[in-house]
Short mmCIF file of N, CA and C in Angstrom, two decimals:
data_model
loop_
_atom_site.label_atom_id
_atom_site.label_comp_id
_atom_site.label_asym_id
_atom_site.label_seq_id
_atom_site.Cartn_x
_atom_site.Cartn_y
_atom_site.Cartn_z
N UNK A 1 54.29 14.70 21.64
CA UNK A 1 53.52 13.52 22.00
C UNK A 1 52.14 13.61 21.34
N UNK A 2 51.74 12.49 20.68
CA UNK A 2 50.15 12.45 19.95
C UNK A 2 49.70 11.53 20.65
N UNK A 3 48.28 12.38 21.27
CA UNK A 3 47.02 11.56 21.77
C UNK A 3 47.18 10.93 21.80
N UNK A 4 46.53 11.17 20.36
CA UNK A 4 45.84 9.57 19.40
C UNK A 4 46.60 8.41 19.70
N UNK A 5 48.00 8.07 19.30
CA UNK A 5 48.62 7.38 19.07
C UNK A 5 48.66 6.81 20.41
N UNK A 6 48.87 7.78 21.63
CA UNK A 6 49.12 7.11 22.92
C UNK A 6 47.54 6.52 23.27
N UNK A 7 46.49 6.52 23.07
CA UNK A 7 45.01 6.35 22.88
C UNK A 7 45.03 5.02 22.31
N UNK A 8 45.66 4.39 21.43
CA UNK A 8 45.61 3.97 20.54
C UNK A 8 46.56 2.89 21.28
N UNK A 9 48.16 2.83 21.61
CA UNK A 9 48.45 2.09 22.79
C UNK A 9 48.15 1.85 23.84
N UNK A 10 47.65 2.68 24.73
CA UNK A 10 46.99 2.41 25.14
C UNK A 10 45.71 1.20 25.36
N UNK A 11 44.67 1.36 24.06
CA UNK A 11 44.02 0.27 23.57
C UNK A 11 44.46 -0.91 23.56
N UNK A 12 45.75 -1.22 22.45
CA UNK A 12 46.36 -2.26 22.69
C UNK A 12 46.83 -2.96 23.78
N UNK A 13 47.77 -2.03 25.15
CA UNK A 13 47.74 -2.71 26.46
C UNK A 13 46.45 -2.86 26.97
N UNK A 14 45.31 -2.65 26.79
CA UNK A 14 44.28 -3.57 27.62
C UNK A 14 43.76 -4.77 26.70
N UNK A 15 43.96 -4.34 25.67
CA UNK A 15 43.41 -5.74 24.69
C UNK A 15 43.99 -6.47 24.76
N UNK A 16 45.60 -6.80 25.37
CA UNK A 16 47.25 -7.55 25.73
C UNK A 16 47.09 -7.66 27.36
N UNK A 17 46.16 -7.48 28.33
CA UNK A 17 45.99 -7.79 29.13
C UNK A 17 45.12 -8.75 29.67
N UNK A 18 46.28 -9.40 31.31
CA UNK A 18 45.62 -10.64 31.67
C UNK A 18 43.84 -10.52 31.77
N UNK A 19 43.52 -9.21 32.33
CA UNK A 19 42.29 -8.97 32.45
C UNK A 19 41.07 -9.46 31.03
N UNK A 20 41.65 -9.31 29.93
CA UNK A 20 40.95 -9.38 28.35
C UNK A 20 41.03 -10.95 28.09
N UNK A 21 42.12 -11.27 28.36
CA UNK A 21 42.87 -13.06 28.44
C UNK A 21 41.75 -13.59 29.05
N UNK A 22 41.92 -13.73 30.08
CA UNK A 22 40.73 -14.51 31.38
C UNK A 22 39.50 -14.52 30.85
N UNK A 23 38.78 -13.02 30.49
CA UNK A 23 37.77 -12.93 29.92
C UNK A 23 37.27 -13.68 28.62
N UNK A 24 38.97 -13.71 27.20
CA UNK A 24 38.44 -14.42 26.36
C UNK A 24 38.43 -16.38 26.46
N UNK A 25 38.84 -16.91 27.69
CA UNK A 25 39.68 -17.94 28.03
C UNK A 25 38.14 -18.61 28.84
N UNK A 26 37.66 -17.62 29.44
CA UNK A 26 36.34 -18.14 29.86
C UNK A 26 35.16 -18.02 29.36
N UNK A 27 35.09 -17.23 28.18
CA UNK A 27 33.97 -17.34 27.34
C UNK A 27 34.26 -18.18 26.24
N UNK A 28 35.07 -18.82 25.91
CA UNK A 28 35.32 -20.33 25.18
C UNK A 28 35.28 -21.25 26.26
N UNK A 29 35.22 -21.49 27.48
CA UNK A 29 34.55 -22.63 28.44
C UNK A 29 33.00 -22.29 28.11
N UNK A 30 32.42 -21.45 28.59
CA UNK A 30 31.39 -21.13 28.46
C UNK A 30 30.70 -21.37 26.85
N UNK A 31 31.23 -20.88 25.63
CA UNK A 31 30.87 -21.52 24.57
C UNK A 31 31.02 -22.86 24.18
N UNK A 32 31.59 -23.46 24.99
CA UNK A 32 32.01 -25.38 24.72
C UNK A 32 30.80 -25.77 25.55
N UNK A 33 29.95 -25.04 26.27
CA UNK A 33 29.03 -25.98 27.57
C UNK A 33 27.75 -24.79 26.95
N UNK A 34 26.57 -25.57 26.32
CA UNK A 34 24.96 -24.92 25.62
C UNK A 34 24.47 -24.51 26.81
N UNK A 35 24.57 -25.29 27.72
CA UNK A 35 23.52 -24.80 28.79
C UNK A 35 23.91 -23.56 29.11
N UNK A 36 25.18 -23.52 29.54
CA UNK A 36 25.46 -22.54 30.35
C UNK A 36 25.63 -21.21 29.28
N UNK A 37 25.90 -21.48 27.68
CA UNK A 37 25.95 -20.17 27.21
C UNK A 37 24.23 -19.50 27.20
N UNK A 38 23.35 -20.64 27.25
CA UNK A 38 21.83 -20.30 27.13
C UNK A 38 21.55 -19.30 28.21
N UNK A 39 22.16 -19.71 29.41
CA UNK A 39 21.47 -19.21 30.73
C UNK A 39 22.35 -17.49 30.23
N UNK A 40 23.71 -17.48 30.19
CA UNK A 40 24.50 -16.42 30.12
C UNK A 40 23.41 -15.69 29.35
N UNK A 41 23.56 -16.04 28.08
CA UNK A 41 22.58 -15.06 26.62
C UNK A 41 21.39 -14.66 27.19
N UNK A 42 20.71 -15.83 28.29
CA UNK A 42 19.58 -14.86 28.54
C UNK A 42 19.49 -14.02 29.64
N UNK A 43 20.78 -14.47 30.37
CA UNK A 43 20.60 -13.10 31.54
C UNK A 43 20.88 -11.99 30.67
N UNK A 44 22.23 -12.09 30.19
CA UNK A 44 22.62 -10.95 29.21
C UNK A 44 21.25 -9.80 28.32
N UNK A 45 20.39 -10.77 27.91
CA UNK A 45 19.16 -9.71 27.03
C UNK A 45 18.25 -9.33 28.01
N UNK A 46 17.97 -9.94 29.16
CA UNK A 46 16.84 -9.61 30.03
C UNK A 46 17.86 -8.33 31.09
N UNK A 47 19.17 -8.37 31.24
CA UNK A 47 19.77 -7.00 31.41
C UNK A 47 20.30 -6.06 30.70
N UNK A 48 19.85 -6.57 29.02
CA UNK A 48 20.02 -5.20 28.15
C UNK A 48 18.65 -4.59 28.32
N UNK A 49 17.61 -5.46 28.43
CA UNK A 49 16.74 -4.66 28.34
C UNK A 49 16.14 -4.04 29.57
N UNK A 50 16.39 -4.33 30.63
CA UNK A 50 16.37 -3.79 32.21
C UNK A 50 16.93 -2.97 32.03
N UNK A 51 18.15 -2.44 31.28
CA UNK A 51 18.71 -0.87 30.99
C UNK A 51 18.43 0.20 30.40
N UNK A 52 17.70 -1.03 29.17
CA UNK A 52 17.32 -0.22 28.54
C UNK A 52 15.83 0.94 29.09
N UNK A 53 15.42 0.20 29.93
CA UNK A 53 14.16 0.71 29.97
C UNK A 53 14.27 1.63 31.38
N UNK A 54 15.72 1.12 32.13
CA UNK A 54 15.87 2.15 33.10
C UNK A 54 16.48 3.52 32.57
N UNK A 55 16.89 3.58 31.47
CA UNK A 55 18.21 5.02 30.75
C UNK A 55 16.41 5.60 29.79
N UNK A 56 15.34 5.03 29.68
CA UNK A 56 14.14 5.34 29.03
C UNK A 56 13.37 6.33 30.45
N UNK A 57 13.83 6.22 31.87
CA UNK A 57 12.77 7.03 32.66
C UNK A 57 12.02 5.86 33.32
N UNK A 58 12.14 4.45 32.82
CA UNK A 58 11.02 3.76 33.81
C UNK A 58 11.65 3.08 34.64
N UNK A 59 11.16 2.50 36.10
CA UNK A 59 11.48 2.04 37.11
C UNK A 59 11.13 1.01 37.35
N UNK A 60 11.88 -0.31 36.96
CA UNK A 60 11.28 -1.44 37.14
C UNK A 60 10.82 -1.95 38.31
N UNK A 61 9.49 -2.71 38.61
CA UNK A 61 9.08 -3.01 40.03
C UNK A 61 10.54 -3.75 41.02
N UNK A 62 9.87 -3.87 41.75
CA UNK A 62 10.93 -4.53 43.11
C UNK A 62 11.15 -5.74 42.61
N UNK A 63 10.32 -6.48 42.53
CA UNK A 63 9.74 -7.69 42.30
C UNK A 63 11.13 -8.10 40.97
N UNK A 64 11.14 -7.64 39.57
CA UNK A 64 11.75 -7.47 38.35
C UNK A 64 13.11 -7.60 38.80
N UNK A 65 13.52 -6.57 39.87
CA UNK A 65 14.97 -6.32 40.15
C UNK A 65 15.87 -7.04 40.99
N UNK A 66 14.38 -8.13 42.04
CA UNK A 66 14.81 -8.91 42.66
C UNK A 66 15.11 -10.39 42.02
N UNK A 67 14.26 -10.88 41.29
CA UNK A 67 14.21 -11.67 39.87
C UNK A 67 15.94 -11.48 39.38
N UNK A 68 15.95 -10.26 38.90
CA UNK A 68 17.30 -10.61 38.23
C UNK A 68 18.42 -11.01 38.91
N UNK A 69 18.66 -10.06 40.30
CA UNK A 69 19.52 -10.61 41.29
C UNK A 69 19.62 -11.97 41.57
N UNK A 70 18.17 -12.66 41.71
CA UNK A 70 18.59 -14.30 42.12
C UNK A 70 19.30 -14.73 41.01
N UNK A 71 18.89 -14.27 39.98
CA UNK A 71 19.24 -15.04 38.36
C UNK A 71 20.70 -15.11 38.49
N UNK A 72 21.43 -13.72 38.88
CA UNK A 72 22.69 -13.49 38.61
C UNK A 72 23.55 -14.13 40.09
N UNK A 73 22.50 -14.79 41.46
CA UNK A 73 23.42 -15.19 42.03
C UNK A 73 23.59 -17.04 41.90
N UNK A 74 22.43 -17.46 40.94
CA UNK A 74 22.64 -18.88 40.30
C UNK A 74 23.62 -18.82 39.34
N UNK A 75 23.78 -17.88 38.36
CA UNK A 75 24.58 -17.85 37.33
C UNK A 75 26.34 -18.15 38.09
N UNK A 76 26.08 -17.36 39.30
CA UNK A 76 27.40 -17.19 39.87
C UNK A 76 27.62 -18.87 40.76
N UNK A 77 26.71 -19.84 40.41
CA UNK A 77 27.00 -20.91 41.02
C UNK A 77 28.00 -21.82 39.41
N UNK A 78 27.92 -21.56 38.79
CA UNK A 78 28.26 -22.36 37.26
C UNK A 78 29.75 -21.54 37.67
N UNK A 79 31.00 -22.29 37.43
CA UNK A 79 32.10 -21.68 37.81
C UNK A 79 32.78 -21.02 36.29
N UNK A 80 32.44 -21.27 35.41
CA UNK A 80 32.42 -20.66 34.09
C UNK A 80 31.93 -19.41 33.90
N UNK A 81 31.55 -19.01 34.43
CA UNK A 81 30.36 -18.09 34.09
C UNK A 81 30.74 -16.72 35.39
N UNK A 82 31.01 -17.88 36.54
CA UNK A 82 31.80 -16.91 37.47
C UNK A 82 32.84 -16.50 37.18
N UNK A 83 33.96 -17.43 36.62
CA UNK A 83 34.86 -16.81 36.42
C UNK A 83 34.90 -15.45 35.31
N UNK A 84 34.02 -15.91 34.46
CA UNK A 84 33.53 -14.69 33.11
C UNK A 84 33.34 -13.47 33.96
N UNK A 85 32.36 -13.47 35.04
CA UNK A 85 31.63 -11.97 35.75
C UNK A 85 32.95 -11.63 36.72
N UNK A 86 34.04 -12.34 36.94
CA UNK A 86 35.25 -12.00 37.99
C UNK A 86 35.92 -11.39 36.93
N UNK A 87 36.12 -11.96 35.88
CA UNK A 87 37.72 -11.17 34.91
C UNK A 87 36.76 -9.96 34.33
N UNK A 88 35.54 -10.01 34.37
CA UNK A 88 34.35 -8.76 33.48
C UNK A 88 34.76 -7.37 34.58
N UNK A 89 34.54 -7.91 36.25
CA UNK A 89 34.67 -6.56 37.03
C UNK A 89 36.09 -6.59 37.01
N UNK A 90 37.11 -7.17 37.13
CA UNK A 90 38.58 -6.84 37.41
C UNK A 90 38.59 -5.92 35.72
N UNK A 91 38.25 -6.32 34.50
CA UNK A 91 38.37 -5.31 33.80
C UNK A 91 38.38 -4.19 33.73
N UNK A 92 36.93 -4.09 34.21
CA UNK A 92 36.09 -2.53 34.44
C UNK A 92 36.68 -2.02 35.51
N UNK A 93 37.62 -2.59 36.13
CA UNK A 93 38.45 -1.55 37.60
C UNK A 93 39.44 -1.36 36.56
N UNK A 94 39.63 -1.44 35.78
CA UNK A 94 41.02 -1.19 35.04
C UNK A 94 40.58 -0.25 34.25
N UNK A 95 39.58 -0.08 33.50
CA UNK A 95 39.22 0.80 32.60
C UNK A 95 38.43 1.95 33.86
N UNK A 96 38.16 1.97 34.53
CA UNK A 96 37.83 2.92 35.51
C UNK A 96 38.98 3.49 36.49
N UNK A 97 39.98 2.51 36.12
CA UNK A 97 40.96 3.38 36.74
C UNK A 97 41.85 4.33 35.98
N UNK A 98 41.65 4.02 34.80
CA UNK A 98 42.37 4.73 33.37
C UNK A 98 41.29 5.77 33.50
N UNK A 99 40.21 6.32 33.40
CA UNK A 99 39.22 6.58 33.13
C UNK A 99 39.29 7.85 34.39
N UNK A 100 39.43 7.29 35.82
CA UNK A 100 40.38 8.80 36.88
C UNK A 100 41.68 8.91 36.28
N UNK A 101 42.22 8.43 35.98
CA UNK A 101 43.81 9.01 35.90
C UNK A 101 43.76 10.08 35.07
N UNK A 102 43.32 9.91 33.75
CA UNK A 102 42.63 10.87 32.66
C UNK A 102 41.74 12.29 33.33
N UNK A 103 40.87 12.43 33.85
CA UNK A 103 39.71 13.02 34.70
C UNK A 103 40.87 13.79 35.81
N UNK A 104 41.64 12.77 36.22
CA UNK A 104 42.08 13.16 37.27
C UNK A 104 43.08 14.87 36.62
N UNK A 105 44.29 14.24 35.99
CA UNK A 105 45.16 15.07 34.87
C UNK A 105 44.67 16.28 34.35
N UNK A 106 42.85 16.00 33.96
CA UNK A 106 42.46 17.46 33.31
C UNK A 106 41.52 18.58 34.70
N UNK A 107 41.79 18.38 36.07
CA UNK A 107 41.59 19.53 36.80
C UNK A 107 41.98 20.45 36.95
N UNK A 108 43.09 20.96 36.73
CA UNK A 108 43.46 21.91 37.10
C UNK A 108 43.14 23.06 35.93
N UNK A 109 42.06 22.36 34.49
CA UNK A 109 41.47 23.51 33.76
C UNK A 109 40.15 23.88 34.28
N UNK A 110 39.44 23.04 34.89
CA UNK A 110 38.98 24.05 35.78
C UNK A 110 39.24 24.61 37.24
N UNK A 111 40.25 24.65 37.79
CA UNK A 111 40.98 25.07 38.89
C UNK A 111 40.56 24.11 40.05
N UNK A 112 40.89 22.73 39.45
CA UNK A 112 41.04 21.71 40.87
C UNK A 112 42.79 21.56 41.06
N UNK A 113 42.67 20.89 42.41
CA UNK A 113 43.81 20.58 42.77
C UNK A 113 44.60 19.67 41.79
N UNK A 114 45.96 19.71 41.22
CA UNK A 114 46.55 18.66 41.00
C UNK A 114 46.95 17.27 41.40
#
């Protein structure tokens, strides 16, 4: 059996999944409607850079973190956009669940339970 290759199918069943579908199915609603890709693009850079500057050591005020939260619970009123952030976390449970199964498999090199 090679990794790679199963790594590699792997890849392909999530890129062939409903989870990737939904996701690309609602970011073409979302690209057919300006407003709503505007609001997306700018939550999107104002939380690259809220990361960025949290993975840098700094702690953004209260104030900053509460700001973004409202942002992201208007965003979640546009049903486009919701549906985008619903198929985004059902993804990431999928790739986090691949992600233990893997983790899970390599304990017993350092003497965890199987």
């Amino acid at each position: 059996m090679n990794v790679i290759d199963k790594a590699h199918e792997l890849a392909r069943a999530i890129k062939d999944s409903s989870e990737v579908a939904d996701i690309t199915s609602a970011m073409k609603v979302i690209e057919a409607d300006q407003e709503s890709k505007r609001m997306l693009d700018n939550f999107r850079q104002n939380q690259i850079e809220l990361q960025q500057r949290m993975m840098s050591g700094e702690m953004p005020p209260q104030e900053e973190m509460e700001k973004m939260e409202k942002l992201f619970e208007v965003l979640n009123l546009n049903l486009g956009i919701r549906r985008l952030f619903d198929a985004e976390r059902r993804l990431s449970v999928v790739i986090e669940d691949v992600n233990k199964i893997i983790t899970d498999s390599l304990t017993q090199m350092y003497g965890g339970a199987q």
